[in-house]
Amino acid sequence: ESSLVQVNPNFQIPTSDAKIEFICEEAEIDEQWSFVEKKCNQRWIWYAIEHSTNTILAYVFGKRKDVVFKELKALLDPFKISLYYTDDWGAYARHIDVEKHEVGKCHTQKIERKNLNLRTWIKRLARKTICFSKSEKMHDIVIGLLINKIEFGVDIHA
């Protein structure tokens, strides 16, 4: 369907067995609100960043539902993340092991700053704007292209 990459390939390390392992010890996870056509048609981007480098690891689009978070969590499982930092949204507490989960604003400052950067770069993510998407597909492609180019270093012009 789409050739956009959802998991950052820069965090892959080849092993001697010719398989790829992902390495990330700590990650911040957050969701960011946007809409398609009307504000009542909400569209959320859920994503995780590597805590020390502030680089996006993976992202998904959807509703603000547990099932969408579980999609993101499945993309993050190969990273073998030992600690997740999140806000107090219930989906995180329900699907992340207590010993691997820390809730609070202290360790989510980088991802909140990333939210502001995304909102600045992509006007359709701004809360009050005349710029908006008319289709979910284009909405996801525009945001996905920016993440692929800036965060993943993918040549989107190839």
PDB file of C-alpha atoms in Angstrom:
ATOM      1  CA  GLU A   1       0.000   0.000   0.000  1.00  0.00           C
ATOM      2  CA  SER A   2       2.526   2.604   1.126  1.00  0.00           C
ATOM      3  CA  SER A   3       6.293   2.514   0.760  1.00  0.00           C
ATOM      4  CA  LEU A   4       6.811   4.692   3.838  1.00  0.00           C
ATOM      5  CA  VAL A   5       9.001   3.216   6.555  1.00  0.00           C
ATOM      6  CA  GLN A   6       7.382   3.046  10.012  1.00  0.00           C
ATOM      7  CA  VAL A   7      10.407   1.824  11.979  1.00  0.00           C
ATOM      8  CA  ASN A   8      13.679   3.746  12.003  1.00  0.00           C
ATOM      9  CA  PRO A   9      16.266   1.654  10.101  1.00  0.00           C
ATOM     10  CA  ASN A  10      19.164   3.558  11.723  1.00  0.00           C
ATOM     11  CA  PHE A  11      18.710   1.619  14.974  1.00  0.00           C
ATOM     12  CA  GLN A  12      19.403  -1.746  13.344  1.00  0.00           C
ATOM     13  CA  ILE A  13      22.627  -3.569  14.119  1.00  0.00           C
ATOM     14  CA  PRO A  14      23.653  -6.542  11.966  1.00  0.00           C
ATOM     15  CA  THR A  15      24.688  -9.586  13.969  1.00  0.00           C
ATOM     16  CA  SER A  16      27.059 -12.372  13.018  1.00  0.00           C
ATOM     17  CA  ASP A  17      24.111 -14.669  12.243  1.00  0.00           C
ATOM     18  CA  ALA A  18      23.110 -12.311   9.402  1.00  0.00           C
ATOM     19  CA  LYS A  19      19.997 -11.208  11.230  1.00  0.00           C
ATOM     20  CA  ILE A  20      19.215  -7.698  12.387  1.00  0.00           C
ATOM     21  CA  GLU A  21      18.837  -6.680  16.013  1.00  0.00           C
ATOM     22  CA  PHE A  22      17.392  -3.420  17.284  1.00  0.00           C
ATOM     23  CA  ILE A  23      19.051  -1.669  20.197  1.00  0.00           C
ATOM     24  CA  CYS A  24      17.338   0.892  22.441  1.00  0.00           C
ATOM     25  CA  GLU A  25      17.372   0.978  26.228  1.00  0.00           C
ATOM     26  CA  GLU A  26      14.935   3.795  27.046  1.00  0.00           C
ATOM     27  CA  ALA A  27      12.097   5.261  25.000  1.00  0.00           C
ATOM     28  CA  GLU A  28       9.497   7.982  25.370  1.00  0.00           C
ATOM     29  CA  ILE A  29       6.032   7.377  23.914  1.00  0.00           C
ATOM     30  CA  ASP A  30       3.311   9.918  23.195  1.00  0.00           C
ATOM     31  CA  GLU A  31       0.327  10.532  20.983  1.00  0.00           C
ATOM     32  CA  GLN A  32      -0.481  13.763  19.120  1.00  0.00           C
ATOM     33  CA  TRP A  33      -3.916  14.948  18.045  1.00  0.00           C
ATOM     34  CA  SER A  34      -4.875  16.131  14.596  1.00  0.00           C
ATOM     35  CA  PHE A  35      -7.943  15.872  12.408  1.00  0.00           C
ATOM     36  CA  VAL A  36      -9.034  15.098   8.875  1.00  0.00           C
ATOM     37  CA  GLU A  37     -11.605  17.395   7.228  1.00  0.00           C
ATOM     38  CA  LYS A  38     -13.510  18.216  10.457  1.00  0.00           C
ATOM     39  CA  LYS A  39     -12.272  18.494  14.039  1.00  0.00           C
ATOM     40  CA  CYS A  40     -14.712  15.773  15.089  1.00  0.00           C
ATOM     41  CA  ASN A  41     -12.881  13.349  12.745  1.00  0.00           C
ATOM     42  CA  GLN A  42      -9.850  12.933  14.979  1.00  0.00           C
ATOM     43  CA  ARG A  43      -6.625  11.363  13.734  1.00  0.00           C
ATOM     44  CA  TRP A  44      -3.804  10.573  16.152  1.00  0.00           C
ATOM     45  CA  ILE A  45      -0.144   9.920  15.508  1.00  0.00           C
ATOM     46  CA  TRP A  46       1.346   7.604  18.113  1.00  0.00           C
ATOM     47  CA  TYR A  47       5.132   7.457  18.159  1.00  0.00           C
ATOM     48  CA  ALA A  48       8.161   6.623  20.249  1.00  0.00           C
ATOM     49  CA  ILE A  49      11.531   8.320  20.460  1.00  0.00           C
ATOM     50  CA  GLU A  50      14.843   7.006  21.738  1.00  0.00           C
ATOM     51  CA  HIS A  51      15.326   8.807  25.045  1.00  0.00           C
ATOM     52  CA  SER A  52      19.007   9.726  24.753  1.00  0.00           C
ATOM     53  CA  THR A  53      19.089  10.799  21.080  1.00  0.00           C
ATOM     54  CA  ASN A  54      15.543  12.175  20.664  1.00  0.00           C
ATOM     55  CA  THR A  55      15.205  10.199  17.409  1.00  0.00           C
ATOM     56  CA  ILE A  56      11.876   8.722  16.357  1.00  0.00           C
ATOM     57  CA  LEU A  57      11.958   4.922  16.552  1.00  0.00           C
ATOM     58  CA  ALA A  58       8.535   4.070  15.118  1.00  0.00           C
ATOM     59  CA  TYR A  59       5.098   5.593  14.523  1.00  0.00           C
ATOM     60  CA  VAL A  60       1.514   4.644  13.673  1.00  0.00           C
ATOM     61  CA  PHE A  61      -1.666   6.544  12.828  1.00  0.00           C
ATOM     62  CA  GLY A  62      -5.175   5.879  14.084  1.00  0.00           C
ATOM     63  CA  LYS A  63      -7.714   6.632  16.776  1.00  0.00           C
ATOM     64  CA  ARG A  64      -6.862   7.205  20.420  1.00  0.00           C
ATOM     65  CA  LYS A  65      -7.602   3.570  21.224  1.00  0.00           C
ATOM     66  CA  ASP A  66      -5.669   0.743  22.854  1.00  0.00           C
ATOM     67  CA  VAL A  67      -5.592  -1.239  19.603  1.00  0.00           C
ATOM     68  CA  VAL A  68      -3.564   1.514  17.897  1.00  0.00           C
ATOM     69  CA  PHE A  69      -1.123   1.685  20.795  1.00  0.00           C
ATOM     70  CA  LYS A  70      -0.716  -2.092  20.566  1.00  0.00           C
ATOM     71  CA  GLU A  71       0.279  -1.661  16.898  1.00  0.00           C
ATOM     72  CA  LEU A  72       3.021   0.765  17.964  1.00  0.00           C
ATOM     73  CA  LYS A  73       4.076  -1.541  20.796  1.00  0.00           C
ATOM     74  CA  ALA A  74       4.421  -4.401  18.295  1.00  0.00           C
ATOM     75  CA  LEU A  75       6.738  -2.228  16.167  1.00  0.00           C
ATOM     76  CA  LEU A  76       8.800  -1.436  19.279  1.00  0.00           C
ATOM     77  CA  ASP A  77       9.114  -5.022  20.571  1.00  0.00           C
ATOM     78  CA  PRO A  78      12.240  -5.848  18.469  1.00  0.00           C
ATOM     79  CA  PHE A  79      14.075  -2.903  20.088  1.00  0.00           C
ATOM     80  CA  LYS A  80      14.170  -4.730  23.451  1.00  0.00           C
ATOM     81  CA  ILE A  81      13.397  -1.474  25.284  1.00  0.00           C
ATOM     82  CA  SER A  82      14.026  -1.794  29.020  1.00  0.00           C
ATOM     83  CA  LEU A  83      12.207   1.369  30.156  1.00  0.00           C
ATOM     84  CA  TYR A  84       9.301   3.357  28.713  1.00  0.00           C
ATOM     85  CA  TYR A  85       8.527   6.943  29.727  1.00  0.00           C
ATOM     86  CA  THR A  86       4.949   8.085  29.085  1.00  0.00           C
ATOM     87  CA  ASP A  87       2.232  10.419  30.225  1.00  0.00           C
ATOM     88  CA  ASP A  88      -0.734   9.123  32.233  1.00  0.00           C
ATOM     89  CA  TRP A  89      -2.869   7.937  29.299  1.00  0.00           C
ATOM     90  CA  GLY A  90      -4.526   4.644  30.310  1.00  0.00           C
ATOM     91  CA  ALA A  91      -3.437   2.560  27.306  1.00  0.00           C
ATOM     92  CA  TYR A  92       0.171   2.757  28.444  1.00  0.00           C
ATOM     93  CA  ALA A  93      -0.548   1.415  31.934  1.00  0.00           C
ATOM     94  CA  ARG A  94      -2.716  -1.374  30.508  1.00  0.00           C
ATOM     95  CA  HIS A  95      -0.159  -2.654  27.977  1.00  0.00           C
ATOM     96  CA  ILE A  96       3.320  -1.894  29.370  1.00  0.00           C
ATOM     97  CA  ASP A  97       4.741  -3.986  32.210  1.00  0.00           C
ATOM     98  CA  VAL A  98       4.841  -2.025  35.467  1.00  0.00           C
ATOM     99  CA  GLU A  99       8.583  -2.626  35.982  1.00  0.00           C
ATOM    100  CA  LYS A 100       9.331  -1.221  32.497  1.00  0.00           C
ATOM    101  CA  HIS A 101       7.016   1.805  32.738  1.00  0.00           C
ATOM    102  CA  GLU A 102       7.559   5.222  34.294  1.00  0.00           C
ATOM    103  CA  VAL A 103       4.770   7.823  34.218  1.00  0.00           C
ATOM    104  CA  GLY A 104       5.439  11.534  34.549  1.00  0.00           C
ATOM    105  CA  LYS A 105       6.494  14.750  32.901  1.00  0.00           C
ATOM    106  CA  CYS A 106      10.085  14.522  34.106  1.00  0.00           C
ATOM    107  CA  HIS A 107      11.227  12.133  31.360  1.00  0.00           C
ATOM    108  CA  THR A 108       8.805  13.078  28.561  1.00  0.00           C
ATOM    109  CA  GLN A 109      10.128  16.567  27.871  1.00  0.00           C
ATOM    110  CA  LYS A 110      11.942  15.532  24.688  1.00  0.00           C
ATOM    111  CA  ILE A 111       8.917  13.940  23.055  1.00  0.00           C
ATOM    112  CA  GLU A 112       6.736  16.905  24.033  1.00  0.00           C
ATOM    113  CA  ARG A 113       9.315  19.167  22.356  1.00  0.00           C
ATOM    114  CA  LYS A 114       9.209  16.873  19.318  1.00  0.00           C
ATOM    115  CA  ASN A 115       5.404  17.367  19.271  1.00  0.00           C
ATOM    116  CA  LEU A 116       5.954  21.124  19.076  1.00  0.00           C
ATOM    117  CA  ASN A 117       8.505  20.721  16.272  1.00  0.00           C
ATOM    118  CA  LEU A 118       6.136  18.530  14.268  1.00  0.00           C
ATOM    119  CA  ARG A 119       3.343  21.037  14.836  1.00  0.00           C
ATOM    120  CA  THR A 120       5.605  23.814  13.540  1.00  0.00           C
ATOM    121  CA  TRP A 121       6.818  21.900  10.481  1.00  0.00           C
ATOM    122  CA  ILE A 122       3.416  20.501   9.488  1.00  0.00           C
ATOM    123  CA  LYS A 123       0.661  23.083   9.735  1.00  0.00           C
ATOM    124  CA  ARG A 124      -2.082  20.451   9.550  1.00  0.00           C
ATOM    125  CA  LEU A 125      -0.991  19.335  13.045  1.00  0.00           C
ATOM    126  CA  ALA A 126      -1.610  22.796  14.529  1.00  0.00           C
ATOM    127  CA  ARG A 127      -4.636  23.123  16.778  1.00  0.00           C
ATOM    128  CA  LYS A 128      -6.017  26.289  15.215  1.00  0.00           C
ATOM    129  CA  THR A 129      -5.274  26.442  11.521  1.00  0.00           C
ATOM    130  CA  ILE A 130      -6.829  26.801   8.112  1.00  0.00           C
ATOM    131  CA  CYS A 131      -4.523  24.045   6.843  1.00  0.00           C
ATOM    132  CA  PHE A 132      -6.070  20.606   7.118  1.00  0.00           C
ATOM    133  CA  SER A 133      -6.195  17.261   5.371  1.00  0.00           C
ATOM    134  CA  LYS A 134      -9.180  16.141   3.337  1.00  0.00           C
ATOM    135  CA  SER A 135      -8.304  12.433   3.386  1.00  0.00           C
ATOM    136  CA  GLU A 136      -6.715  10.160   5.971  1.00  0.00           C
ATOM    137  CA  LYS A 137      -4.438   8.683   3.328  1.00  0.00           C
ATOM    138  CA  MET A 138      -2.913  12.054   2.362  1.00  0.00           C
ATOM    139  CA  HIS A 139      -2.742  13.110   6.012  1.00  0.00           C
ATOM    140  CA  ASP A 140      -0.720  10.014   6.907  1.00  0.00           C
ATOM    141  CA  ILE A 141       1.486  10.278   3.802  1.00  0.00           C
ATOM    142  CA  VAL A 142       2.444  13.932   4.415  1.00  0.00           C
ATOM    143  CA  ILE A 143       3.403  13.309   8.039  1.00  0.00           C
ATOM    144  CA  GLY A 144       5.046   9.978   7.192  1.00  0.00           C
ATOM    145  CA  LEU A 145       7.161  11.601   4.467  1.00  0.00           C
ATOM    146  CA  LEU A 146       8.482  14.208   6.900  1.00  0.00           C
ATOM    147  CA  ILE A 147       9.371  11.551   9.478  1.00  0.00           C
ATOM    148  CA  ASN A 148      10.981   9.347   6.822  1.00  0.00           C
ATOM    149  CA  LYS A 149      13.099  12.228   5.477  1.00  0.00           C
ATOM    150  CA  ILE A 150      14.082  14.091   8.649  1.00  0.00           C
ATOM    151  CA  GLU A 151      14.137  11.347  11.278  1.00  0.00           C
ATOM    152  CA  PHE A 152      14.949   8.174   9.328  1.00  0.00           C
ATOM    153  CA  GLY A 153      17.178   9.732   6.655  1.00  0.00           C
ATOM    154  CA  VAL A 154      15.252   7.986   3.874  1.00  0.00           C
ATOM    155  CA  ASP A 155      15.656   9.494   0.399  1.00  0.00           C
ATOM    156  CA  ILE A 156      11.995  10.211  -0.344  1.00  0.00           C
ATOM    157  CA  HIS A 157      12.850  11.556  -3.802  1.00  0.00           C
ATOM    158  CA  ALA A 158      14.261   8.253  -5.085  1.00  0.00           C
TER     159      ALA A 158
END
